[in-house]
Coordinates of C-alpha atoms in Angstrom, one line a residue:
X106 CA -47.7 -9.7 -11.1
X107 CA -48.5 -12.1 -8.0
X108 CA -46.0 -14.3 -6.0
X109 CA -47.3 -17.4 -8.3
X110 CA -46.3 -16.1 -11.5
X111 CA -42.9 -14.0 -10.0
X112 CA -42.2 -18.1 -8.9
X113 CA -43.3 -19.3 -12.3
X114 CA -40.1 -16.9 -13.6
X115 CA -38.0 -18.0 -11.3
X116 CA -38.5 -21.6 -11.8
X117 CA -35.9 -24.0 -13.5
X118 CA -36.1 -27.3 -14.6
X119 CA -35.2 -30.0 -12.6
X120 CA -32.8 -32.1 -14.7
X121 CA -32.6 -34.8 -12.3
X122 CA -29.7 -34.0 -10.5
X123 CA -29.5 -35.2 -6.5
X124 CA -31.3 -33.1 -4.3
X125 CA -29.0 -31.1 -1.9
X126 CA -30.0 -28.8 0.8
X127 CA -33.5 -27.6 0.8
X128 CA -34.8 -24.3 1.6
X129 CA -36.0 -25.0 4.7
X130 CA -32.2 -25.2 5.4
X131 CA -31.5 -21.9 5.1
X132 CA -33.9 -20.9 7.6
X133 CA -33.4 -23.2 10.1
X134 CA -31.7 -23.1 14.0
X135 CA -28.0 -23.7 11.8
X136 CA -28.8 -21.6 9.0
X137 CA -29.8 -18.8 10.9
X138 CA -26.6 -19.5 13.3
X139 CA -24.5 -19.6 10.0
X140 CA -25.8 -16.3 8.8
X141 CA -25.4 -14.4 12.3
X142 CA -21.8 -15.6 12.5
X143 CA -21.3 -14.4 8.8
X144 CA -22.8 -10.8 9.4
X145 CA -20.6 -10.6 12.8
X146 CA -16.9 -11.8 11.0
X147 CA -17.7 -9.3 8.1
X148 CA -18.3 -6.7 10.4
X149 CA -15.1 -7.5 12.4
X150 CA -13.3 -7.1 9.7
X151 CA -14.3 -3.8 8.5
X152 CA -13.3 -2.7 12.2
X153 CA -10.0 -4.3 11.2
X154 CA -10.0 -2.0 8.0
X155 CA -10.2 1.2 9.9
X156 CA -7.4 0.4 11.9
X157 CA -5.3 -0.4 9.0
X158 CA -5.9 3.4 7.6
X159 CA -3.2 5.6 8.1
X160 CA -3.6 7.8 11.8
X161 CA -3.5 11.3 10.1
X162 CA -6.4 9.5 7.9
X163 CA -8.1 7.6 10.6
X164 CA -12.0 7.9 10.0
X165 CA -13.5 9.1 13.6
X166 CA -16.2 6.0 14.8
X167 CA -19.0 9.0 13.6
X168 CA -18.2 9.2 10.1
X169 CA -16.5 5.1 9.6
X170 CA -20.3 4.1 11.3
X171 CA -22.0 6.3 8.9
X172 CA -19.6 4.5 5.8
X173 CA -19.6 0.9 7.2
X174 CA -24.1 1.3 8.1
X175 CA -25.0 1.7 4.7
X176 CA -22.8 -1.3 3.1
X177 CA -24.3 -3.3 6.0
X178 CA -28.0 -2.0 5.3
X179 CA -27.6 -3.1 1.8
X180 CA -25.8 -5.9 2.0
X181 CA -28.5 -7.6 4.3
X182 CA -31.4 -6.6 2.2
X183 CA -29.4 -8.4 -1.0
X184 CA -28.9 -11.3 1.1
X185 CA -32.7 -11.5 2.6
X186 CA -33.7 -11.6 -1.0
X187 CA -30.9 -13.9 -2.1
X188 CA -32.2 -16.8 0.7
X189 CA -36.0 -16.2 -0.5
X190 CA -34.8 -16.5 -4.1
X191 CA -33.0 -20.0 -3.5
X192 CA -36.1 -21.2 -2.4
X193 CA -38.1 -20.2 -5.9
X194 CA -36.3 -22.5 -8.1
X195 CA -36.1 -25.9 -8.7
X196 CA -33.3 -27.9 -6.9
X197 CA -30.9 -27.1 -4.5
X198 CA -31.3 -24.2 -2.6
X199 CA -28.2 -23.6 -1.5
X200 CA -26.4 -23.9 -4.9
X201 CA -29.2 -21.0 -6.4
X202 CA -28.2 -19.2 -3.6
X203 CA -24.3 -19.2 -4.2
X204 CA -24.8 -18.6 -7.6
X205 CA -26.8 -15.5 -6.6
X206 CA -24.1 -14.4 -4.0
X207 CA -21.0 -15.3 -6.3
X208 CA -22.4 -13.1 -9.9
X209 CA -23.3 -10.3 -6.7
X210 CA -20.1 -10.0 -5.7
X211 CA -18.7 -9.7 -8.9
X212 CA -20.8 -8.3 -11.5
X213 CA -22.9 -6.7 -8.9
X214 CA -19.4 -5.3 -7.5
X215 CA -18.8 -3.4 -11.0
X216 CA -22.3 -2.3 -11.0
X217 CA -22.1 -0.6 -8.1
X218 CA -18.7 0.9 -8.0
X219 CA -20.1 2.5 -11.5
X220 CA -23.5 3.4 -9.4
X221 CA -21.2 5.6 -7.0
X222 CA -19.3 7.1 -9.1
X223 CA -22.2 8.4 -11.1
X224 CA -23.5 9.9 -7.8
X225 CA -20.3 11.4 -6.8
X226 CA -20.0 12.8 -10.5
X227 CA -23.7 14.0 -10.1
X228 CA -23.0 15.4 -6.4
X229 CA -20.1 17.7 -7.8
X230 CA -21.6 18.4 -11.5
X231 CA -25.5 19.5 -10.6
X232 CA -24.2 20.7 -6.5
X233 CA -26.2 18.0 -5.0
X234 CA -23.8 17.2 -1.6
X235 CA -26.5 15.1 -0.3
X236 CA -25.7 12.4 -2.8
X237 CA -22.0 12.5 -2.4
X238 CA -21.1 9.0 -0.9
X239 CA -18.8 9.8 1.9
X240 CA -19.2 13.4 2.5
X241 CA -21.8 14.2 5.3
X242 CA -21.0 18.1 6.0
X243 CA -19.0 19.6 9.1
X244 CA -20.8 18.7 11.3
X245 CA -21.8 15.1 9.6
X246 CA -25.6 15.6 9.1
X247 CA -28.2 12.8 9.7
X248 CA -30.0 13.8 6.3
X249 CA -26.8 13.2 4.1
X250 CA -26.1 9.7 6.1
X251 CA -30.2 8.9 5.1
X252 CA -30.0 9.8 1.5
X253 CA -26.7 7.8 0.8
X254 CA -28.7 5.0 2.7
X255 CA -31.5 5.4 0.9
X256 CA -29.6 5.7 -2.9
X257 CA -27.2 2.5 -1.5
X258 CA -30.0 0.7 -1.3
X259 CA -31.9 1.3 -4.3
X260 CA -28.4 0.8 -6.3
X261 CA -28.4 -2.8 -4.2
X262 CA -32.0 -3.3 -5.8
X263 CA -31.0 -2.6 -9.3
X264 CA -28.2 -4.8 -9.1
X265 CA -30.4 -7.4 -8.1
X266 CA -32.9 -7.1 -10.6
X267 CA -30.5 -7.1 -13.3
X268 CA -28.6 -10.5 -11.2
X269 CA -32.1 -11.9 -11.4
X270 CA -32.7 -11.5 -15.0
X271 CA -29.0 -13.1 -16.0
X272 CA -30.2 -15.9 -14.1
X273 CA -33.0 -16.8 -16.8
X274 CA -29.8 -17.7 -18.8
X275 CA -30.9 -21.8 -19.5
X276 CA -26.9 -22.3 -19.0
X277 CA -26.9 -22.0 -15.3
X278 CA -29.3 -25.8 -15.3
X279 CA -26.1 -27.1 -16.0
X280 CA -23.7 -24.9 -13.9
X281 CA -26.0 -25.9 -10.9
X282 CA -25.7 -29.6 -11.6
X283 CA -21.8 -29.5 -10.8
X284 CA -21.0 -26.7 -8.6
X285 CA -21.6 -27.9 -5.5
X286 CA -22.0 -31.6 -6.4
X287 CA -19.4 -33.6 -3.8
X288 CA -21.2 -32.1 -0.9
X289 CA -24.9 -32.9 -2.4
X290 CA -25.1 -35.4 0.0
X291 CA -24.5 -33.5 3.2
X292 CA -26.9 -30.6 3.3
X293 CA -25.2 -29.5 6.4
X294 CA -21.6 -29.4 5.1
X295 CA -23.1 -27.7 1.9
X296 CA -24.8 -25.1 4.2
X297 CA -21.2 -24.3 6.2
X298 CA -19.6 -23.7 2.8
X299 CA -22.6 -21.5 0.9
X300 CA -23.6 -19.8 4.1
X301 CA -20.1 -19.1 5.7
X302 CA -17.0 -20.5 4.7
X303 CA -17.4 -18.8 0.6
X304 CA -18.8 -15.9 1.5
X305 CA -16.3 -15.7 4.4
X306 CA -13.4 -14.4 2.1
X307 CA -15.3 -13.1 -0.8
X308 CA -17.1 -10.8 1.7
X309 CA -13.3 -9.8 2.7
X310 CA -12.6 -8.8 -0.2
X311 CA -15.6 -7.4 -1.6
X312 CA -16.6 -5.6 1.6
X313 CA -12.6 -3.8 1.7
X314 CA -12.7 -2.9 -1.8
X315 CA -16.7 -1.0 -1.4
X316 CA -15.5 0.6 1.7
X317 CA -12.6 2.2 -0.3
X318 CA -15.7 3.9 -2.8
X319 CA -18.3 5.1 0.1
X320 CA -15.6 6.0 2.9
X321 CA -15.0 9.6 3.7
X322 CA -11.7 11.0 2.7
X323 CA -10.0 14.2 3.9
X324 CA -8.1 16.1 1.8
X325 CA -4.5 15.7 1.9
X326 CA -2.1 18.7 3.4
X327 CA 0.2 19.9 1.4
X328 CA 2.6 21.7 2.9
X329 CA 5.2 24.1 0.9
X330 CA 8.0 23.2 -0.7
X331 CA 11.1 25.6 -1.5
X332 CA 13.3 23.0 -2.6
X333 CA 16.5 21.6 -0.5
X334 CA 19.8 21.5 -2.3
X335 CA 22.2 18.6 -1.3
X336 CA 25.9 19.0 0.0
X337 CA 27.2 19.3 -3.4
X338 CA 25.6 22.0 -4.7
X339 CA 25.9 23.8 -1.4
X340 CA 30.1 22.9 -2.4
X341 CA 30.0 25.0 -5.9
X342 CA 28.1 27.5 -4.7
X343 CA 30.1 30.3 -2.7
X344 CA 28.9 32.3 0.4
X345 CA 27.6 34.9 -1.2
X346 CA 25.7 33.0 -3.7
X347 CA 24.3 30.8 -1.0
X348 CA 23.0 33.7 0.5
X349 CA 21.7 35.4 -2.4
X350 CA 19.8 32.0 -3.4
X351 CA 18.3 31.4 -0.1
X352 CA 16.8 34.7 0.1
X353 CA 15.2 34.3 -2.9
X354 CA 13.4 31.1 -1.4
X355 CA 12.6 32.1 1.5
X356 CA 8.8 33.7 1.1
X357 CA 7.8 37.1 2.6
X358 CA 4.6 38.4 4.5
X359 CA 2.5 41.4 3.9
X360 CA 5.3 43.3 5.6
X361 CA 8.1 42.0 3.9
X362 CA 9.8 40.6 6.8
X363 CA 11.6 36.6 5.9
X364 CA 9.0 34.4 7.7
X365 CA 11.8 32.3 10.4
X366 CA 10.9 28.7 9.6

């Protein structure tokens, strides 16, 4: 299939609503601007994330680089082909490409929450660690960190093509025509809100929640627990049976001396 008949696909009809932005907008000085300050305020805040964690589960900057790099990796290929997808239909380009970005972070969300937990079932059931989002050995290993990369962004690809095909719906002609209709006529305004102030907080969100499925997670310590009796049960009890009881809770080592905790 050639680039002429992948835009033939693409293409919707034009049902005279007023032209917005174009596609040459999205790749202009203040598009590309937009898009930079974007990538730079989504990465600021997962920063912000990892400070939030609890200390004792504070992610080192190795393993929360190796977790945040692949949601980056693939969140700038779907966005690359979100901007050259705006440009293949009919219209404005900024609303296909909101449309796009909005059913991504949504439906595409599910489908990739679903796509990691299939990995991580697959990584424990068939013994593949590779493919286990989140764990990258002790020491982390490059190769782990490369195949989650790699499976990230083929998940990102299949979510796209799926996004791409829901978009043949005929219904989204009319969605298109209102959605971003009172800032038609200032393509610049439009831009700020499609290319930055939307995807501003739903990257927040979306980003925050993703991170919780392909972060690294360390096993919680449980330390033992021989019970603790309050002050009124220490009241019916005698001496003697105070003793006797906390004897029998206090554990032993191999040569059955009381451990002094």
């Amino acid at each position: 299939m050639n680039s002429s008949s992948v835009q033939n696909l693409l293409m919707k009809p034009d049902h005279g609503a007023h032209e917005g932005c174009s596609k040459e907008n999205l790749t202009d000085f203040f598009g590309w601007f937009l898009q930079v300050l974007l990538a730079c305020l989504a990465f600021t805040c997962l920063i912000a994330k990892r400070f939030c964690e609890p200390i004792r589960e504070r992610r080192s900057w190795h393993i929360w680089f190796y977790d945040t790099s692949k949601q980056g990796i693939g969140a700038l290929a779907i966005h690359m082909a979100n901007v050259w997808l705006a440009g293949q239909y009919t219209g404005d380009a900024c609303t296909w490409y909101i449309i796009n970005f909005l059913l991504d972070s949504s439906l595409g969300l599910f489908i990739i929450i679903c796509g990691i937990k299939s990995a991580q079932y697959l990584a424990r059931r068939k013994a593949w660690p590779l493919i286990n989002f989140g764990e990258y050995g002790k020491p982390p290993q490059l190769n782990a960190w490369i195949t989650q990369c790699i499976l990230y962004v083929i998940l990102m690809g299949i979510v796209k093509i799926l996004i791409t095909l829901f978009m043949q719906l005929n219904f989204w002609d009319r969605v298109k025509d209102f959605i971003l209709a009172p800032l038609a006529p200032n393509p610049k305004l439009e831009l700020a809100f499609v290319m930055l102030i939307i995807p501003f907080f739903v990257n927040i969100l979306m980003f925050w929640v993703t991170d919780n499925f392909l972060m690294h997670r360390n096993a919680p310590i449980t330390l033992p627990h021989y019970g603790r009796r309050d002050s009124l049960e220490d009241s019916l009890l005698g001496d003697d049976d105070l003793l006797d009881v906390d004897q029998h809770h206090i554990p032993k080592n191999t040569n059955n001396r009381y451990i002094d905790c």
